[in-house]
PDB file of C-alpha atoms in Angstrom:
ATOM      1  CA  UNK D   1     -20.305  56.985 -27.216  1.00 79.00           C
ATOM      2  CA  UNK D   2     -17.206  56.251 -29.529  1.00 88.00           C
ATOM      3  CA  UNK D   3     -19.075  52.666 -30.209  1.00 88.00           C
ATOM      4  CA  UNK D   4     -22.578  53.841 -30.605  1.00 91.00           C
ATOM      5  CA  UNK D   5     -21.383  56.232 -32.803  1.00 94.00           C
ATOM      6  CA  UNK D   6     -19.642  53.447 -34.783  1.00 93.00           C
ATOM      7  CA  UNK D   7     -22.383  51.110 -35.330  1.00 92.00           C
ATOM      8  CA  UNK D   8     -24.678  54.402 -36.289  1.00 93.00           C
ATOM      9  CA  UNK D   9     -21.989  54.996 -39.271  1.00 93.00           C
ATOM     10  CA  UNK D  10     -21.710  50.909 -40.493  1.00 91.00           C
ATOM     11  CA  UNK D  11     -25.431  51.148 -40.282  1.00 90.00           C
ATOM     12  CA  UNK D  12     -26.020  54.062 -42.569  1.00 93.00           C
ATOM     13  CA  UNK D  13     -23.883  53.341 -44.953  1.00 90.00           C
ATOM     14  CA  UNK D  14     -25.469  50.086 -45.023  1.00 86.00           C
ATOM     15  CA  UNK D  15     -28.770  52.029 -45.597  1.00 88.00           C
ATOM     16  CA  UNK D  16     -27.823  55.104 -47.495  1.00 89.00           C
ATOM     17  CA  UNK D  17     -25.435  55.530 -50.765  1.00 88.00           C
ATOM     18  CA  UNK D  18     -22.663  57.906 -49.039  1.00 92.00           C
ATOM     19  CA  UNK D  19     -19.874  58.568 -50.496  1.00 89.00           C
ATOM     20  CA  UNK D  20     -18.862  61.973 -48.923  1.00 91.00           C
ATOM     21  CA  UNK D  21     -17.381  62.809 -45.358  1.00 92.00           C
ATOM     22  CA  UNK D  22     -19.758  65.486 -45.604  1.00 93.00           C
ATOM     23  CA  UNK D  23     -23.155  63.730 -45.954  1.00 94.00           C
ATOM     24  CA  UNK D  24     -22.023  61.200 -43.662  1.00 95.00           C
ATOM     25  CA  UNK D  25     -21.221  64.227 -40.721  1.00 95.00           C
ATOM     26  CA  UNK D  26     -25.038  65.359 -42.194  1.00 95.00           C
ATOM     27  CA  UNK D  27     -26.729  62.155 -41.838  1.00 96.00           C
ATOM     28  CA  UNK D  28     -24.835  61.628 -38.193  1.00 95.00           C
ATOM     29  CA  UNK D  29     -26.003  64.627 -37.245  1.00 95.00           C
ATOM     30  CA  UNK D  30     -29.398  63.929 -37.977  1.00 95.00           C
ATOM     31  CA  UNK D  31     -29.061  60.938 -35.887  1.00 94.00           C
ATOM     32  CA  UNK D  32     -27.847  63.059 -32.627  1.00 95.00           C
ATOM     33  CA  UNK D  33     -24.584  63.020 -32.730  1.00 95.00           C
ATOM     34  CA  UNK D  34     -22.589  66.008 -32.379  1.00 93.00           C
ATOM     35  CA  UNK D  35     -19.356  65.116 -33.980  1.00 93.00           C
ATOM     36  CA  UNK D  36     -16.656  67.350 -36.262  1.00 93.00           C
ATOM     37  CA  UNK D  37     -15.490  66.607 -39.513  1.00 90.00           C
ATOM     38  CA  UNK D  38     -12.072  65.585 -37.782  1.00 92.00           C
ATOM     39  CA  UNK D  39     -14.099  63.062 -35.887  1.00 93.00           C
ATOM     40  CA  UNK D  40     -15.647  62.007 -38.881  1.00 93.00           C
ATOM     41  CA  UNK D  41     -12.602  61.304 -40.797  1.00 90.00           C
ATOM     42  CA  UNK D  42     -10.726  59.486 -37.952  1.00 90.00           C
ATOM     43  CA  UNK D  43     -13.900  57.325 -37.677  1.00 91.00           C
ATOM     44  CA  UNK D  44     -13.497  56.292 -41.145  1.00 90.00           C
ATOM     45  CA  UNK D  45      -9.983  55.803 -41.024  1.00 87.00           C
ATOM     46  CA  UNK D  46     -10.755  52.945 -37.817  1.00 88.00           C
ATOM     47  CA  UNK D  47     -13.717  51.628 -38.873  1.00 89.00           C
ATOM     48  CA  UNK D  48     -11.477  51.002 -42.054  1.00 84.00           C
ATOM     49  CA  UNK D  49     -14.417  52.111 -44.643  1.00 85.00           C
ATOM     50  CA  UNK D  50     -13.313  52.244 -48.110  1.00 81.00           C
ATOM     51  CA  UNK D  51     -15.214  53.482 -50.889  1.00 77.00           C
ATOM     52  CA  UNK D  52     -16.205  51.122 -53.990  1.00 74.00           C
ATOM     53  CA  UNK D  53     -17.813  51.381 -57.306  1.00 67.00           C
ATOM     54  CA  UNK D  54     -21.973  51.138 -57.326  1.00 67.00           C
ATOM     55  CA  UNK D  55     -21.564  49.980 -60.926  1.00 63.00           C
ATOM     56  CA  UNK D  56     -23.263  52.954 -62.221  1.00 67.00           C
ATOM     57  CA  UNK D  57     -20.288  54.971 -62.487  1.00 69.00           C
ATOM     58  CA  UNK D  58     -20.439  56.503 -58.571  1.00 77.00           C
ATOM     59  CA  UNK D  59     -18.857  55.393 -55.208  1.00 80.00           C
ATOM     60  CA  UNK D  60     -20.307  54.659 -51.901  1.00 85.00           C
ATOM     61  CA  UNK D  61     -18.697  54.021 -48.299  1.00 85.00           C
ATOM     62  CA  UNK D  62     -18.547  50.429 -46.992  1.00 83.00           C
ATOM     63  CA  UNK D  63     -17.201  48.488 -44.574  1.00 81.00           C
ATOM     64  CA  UNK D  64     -14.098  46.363 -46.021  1.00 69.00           C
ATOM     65  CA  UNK D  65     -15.742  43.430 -44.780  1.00 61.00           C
ATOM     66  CA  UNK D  66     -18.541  44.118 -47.486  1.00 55.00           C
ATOM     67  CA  UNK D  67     -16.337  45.241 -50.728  1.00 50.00           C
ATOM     68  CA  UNK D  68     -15.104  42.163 -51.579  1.00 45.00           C
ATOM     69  CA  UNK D  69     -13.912  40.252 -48.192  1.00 41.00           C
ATOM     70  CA  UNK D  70     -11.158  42.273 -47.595  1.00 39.00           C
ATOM     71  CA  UNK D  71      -9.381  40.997 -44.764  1.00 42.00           C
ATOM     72  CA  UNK D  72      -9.888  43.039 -41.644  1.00 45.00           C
ATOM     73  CA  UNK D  73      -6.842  44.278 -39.932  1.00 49.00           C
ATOM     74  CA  UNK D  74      -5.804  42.487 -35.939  1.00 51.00           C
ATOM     75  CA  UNK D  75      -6.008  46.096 -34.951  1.00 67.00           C
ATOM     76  CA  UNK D  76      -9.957  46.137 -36.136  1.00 72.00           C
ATOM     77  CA  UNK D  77     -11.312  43.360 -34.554  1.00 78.00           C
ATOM     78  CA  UNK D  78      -9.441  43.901 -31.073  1.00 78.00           C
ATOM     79  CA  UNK D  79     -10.462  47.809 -31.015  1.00 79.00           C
ATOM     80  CA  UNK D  80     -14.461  46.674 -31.885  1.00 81.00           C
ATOM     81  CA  UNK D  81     -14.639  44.036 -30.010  1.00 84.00           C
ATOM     82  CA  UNK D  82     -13.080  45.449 -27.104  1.00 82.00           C
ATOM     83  CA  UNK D  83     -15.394  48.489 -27.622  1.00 82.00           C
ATOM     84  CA  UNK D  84     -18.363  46.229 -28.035  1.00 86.00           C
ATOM     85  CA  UNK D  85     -18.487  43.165 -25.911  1.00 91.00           C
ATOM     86  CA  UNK D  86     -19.085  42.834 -22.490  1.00 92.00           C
ATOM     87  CA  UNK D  87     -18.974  39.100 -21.586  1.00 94.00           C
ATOM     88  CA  UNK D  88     -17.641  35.830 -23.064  1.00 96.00           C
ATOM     89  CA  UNK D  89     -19.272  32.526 -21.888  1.00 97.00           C
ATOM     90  CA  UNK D  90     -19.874  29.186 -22.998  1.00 98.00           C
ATOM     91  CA  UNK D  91     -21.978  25.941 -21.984  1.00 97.00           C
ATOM     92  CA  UNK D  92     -21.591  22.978 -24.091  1.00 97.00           C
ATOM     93  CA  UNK D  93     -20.657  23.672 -28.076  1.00 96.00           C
ATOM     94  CA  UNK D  94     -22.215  27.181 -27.841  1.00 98.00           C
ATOM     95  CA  UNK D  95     -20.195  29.944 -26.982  1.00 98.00           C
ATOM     96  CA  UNK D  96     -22.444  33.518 -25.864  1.00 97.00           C
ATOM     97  CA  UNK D  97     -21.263  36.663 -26.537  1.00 96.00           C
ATOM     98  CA  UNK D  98     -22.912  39.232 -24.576  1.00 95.00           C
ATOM     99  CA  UNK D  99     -22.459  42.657 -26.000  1.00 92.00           C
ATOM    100  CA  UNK D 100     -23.343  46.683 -25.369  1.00 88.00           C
ATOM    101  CA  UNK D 101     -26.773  47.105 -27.435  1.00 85.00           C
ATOM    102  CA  UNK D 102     -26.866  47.687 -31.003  1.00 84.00           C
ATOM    103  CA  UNK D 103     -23.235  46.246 -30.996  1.00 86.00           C
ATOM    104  CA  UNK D 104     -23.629  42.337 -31.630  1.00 89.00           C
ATOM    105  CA  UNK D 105     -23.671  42.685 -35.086  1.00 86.00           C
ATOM    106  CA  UNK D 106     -20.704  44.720 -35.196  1.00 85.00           C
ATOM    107  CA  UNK D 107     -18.360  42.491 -33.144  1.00 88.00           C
ATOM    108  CA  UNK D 108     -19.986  38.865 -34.926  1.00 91.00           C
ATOM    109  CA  UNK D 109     -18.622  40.886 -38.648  1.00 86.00           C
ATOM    110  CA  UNK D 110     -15.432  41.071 -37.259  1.00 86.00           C
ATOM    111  CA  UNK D 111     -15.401  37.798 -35.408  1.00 90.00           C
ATOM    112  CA  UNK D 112     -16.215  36.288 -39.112  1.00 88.00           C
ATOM    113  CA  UNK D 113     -13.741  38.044 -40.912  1.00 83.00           C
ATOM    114  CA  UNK D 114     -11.078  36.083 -38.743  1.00 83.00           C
ATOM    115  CA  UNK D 115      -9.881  32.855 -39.412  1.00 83.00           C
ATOM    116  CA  UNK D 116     -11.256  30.210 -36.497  1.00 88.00           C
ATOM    117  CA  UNK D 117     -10.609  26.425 -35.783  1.00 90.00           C
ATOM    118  CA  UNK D 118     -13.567  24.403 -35.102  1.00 95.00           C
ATOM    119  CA  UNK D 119     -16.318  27.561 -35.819  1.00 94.00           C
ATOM    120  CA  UNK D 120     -19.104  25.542 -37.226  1.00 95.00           C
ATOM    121  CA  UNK D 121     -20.953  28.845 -37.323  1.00 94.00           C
ATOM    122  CA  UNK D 122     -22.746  32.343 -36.019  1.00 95.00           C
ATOM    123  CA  UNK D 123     -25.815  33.964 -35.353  1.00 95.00           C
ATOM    124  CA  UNK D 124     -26.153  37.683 -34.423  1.00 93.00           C
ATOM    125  CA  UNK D 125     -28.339  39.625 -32.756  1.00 90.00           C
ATOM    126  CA  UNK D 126     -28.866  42.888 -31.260  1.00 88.00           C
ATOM    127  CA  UNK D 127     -26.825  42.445 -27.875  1.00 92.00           C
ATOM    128  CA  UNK D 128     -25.719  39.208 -28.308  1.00 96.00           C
ATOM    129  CA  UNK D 129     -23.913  36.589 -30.736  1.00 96.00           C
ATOM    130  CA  UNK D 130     -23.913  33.062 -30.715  1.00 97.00           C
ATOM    131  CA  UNK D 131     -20.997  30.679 -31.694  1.00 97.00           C
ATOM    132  CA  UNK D 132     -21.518  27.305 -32.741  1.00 97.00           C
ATOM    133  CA  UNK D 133     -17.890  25.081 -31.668  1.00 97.00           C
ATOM    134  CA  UNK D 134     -17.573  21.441 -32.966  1.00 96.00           C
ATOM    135  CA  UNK D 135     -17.125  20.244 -29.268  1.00 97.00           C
ATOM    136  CA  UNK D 136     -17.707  22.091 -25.756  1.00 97.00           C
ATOM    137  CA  UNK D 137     -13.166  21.652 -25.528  1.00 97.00           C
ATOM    138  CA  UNK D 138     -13.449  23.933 -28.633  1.00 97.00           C
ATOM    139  CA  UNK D 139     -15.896  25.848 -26.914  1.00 97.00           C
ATOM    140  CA  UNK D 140     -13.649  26.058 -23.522  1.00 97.00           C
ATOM    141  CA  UNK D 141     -10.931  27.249 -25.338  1.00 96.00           C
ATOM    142  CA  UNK D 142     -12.415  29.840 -27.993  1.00 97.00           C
ATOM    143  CA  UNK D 143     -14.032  31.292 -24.721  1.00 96.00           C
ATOM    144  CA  UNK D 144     -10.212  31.662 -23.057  1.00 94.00           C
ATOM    145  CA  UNK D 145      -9.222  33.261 -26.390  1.00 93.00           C
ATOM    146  CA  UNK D 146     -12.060  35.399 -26.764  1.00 94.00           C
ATOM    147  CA  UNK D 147     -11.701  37.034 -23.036  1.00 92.00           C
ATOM    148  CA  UNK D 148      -8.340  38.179 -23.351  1.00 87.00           C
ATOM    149  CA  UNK D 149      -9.896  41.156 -25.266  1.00 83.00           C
ATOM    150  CA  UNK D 150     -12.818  41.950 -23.224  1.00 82.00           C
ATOM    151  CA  UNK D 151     -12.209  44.609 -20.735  1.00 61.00           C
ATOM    152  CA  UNK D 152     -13.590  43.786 -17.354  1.00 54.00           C
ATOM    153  CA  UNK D 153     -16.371  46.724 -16.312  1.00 47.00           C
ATOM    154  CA  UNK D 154     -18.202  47.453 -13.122  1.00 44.00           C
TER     155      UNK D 154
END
């Protein structure tokens, strides 16, 4: 639930101009999820939100990813994308990333906030991201990388 809960808070304060704990417990809430403010403030504190100007004089929560490219942390993108994928694969230059639903886009933010040899590019969808590798060796070995921080379920 810890990830679904996750991707509900990047997505609304994507959607919605929060810039209280409060309204963001409120609007989760509203969205089914029975969480505490203690819950809501660790959350925060993982997912790393940080609170910039509108340009209007108030604040809103975002994701340090969207205020400005701030680099993400190692700590970030190993806790979501262990949280969020469930397979790494590859055949020829594309690389598949199969993930929990409603978690691709989550994981590809964080994949693109790291610094990658031979990434030509991404595309994200709901449960899955793609990654475009200049050759299928890059591909191979991205793969290798990328499935040291999957956890194996089932």
């Amino acid at each position: 639930m810890k990830s679904a809960r996750h991707q509900a808070i990047l997505d609304l304060i994507e959607k919605y101009p929060i810039d209280r704990q409060e309204d963001l417990l409120e609007h989760l809430r509203r969205e089914g999820f029975d969480v505490t403010q203690a819950t809501v403030s660790r959350d925060i504190r993982e997912l790393r939100l940080v609170k910039t100007s509108t340009g209007d004089g108030r604040y809103r929560y975002m994701s340090a990813g969207n205020a400005g490219k701030v680099a993400h942390s190692p700590n970030r993108f190993e806790t979501i994308f262990r949280e969020s994928v469930l397979n790494v694969d590859y055949a020829g230059h594309l690389v598949l990333v199969k993930c929990f639903s409603g978690m691709a886009n989550a994981a590809c933010e964080v994949f693109d906030a790291k610094s990658w040899e031979h990434v030509v590019g991404t595309l994200s969808g709901d449960d899955t991201f793609l990654i475009l590798m200049r050759t299928e060796e890059d591909a191979a070995e991205i793969t290798r990388q990328l499935q040291r921080y999957t956890v194996r379920r089932g």
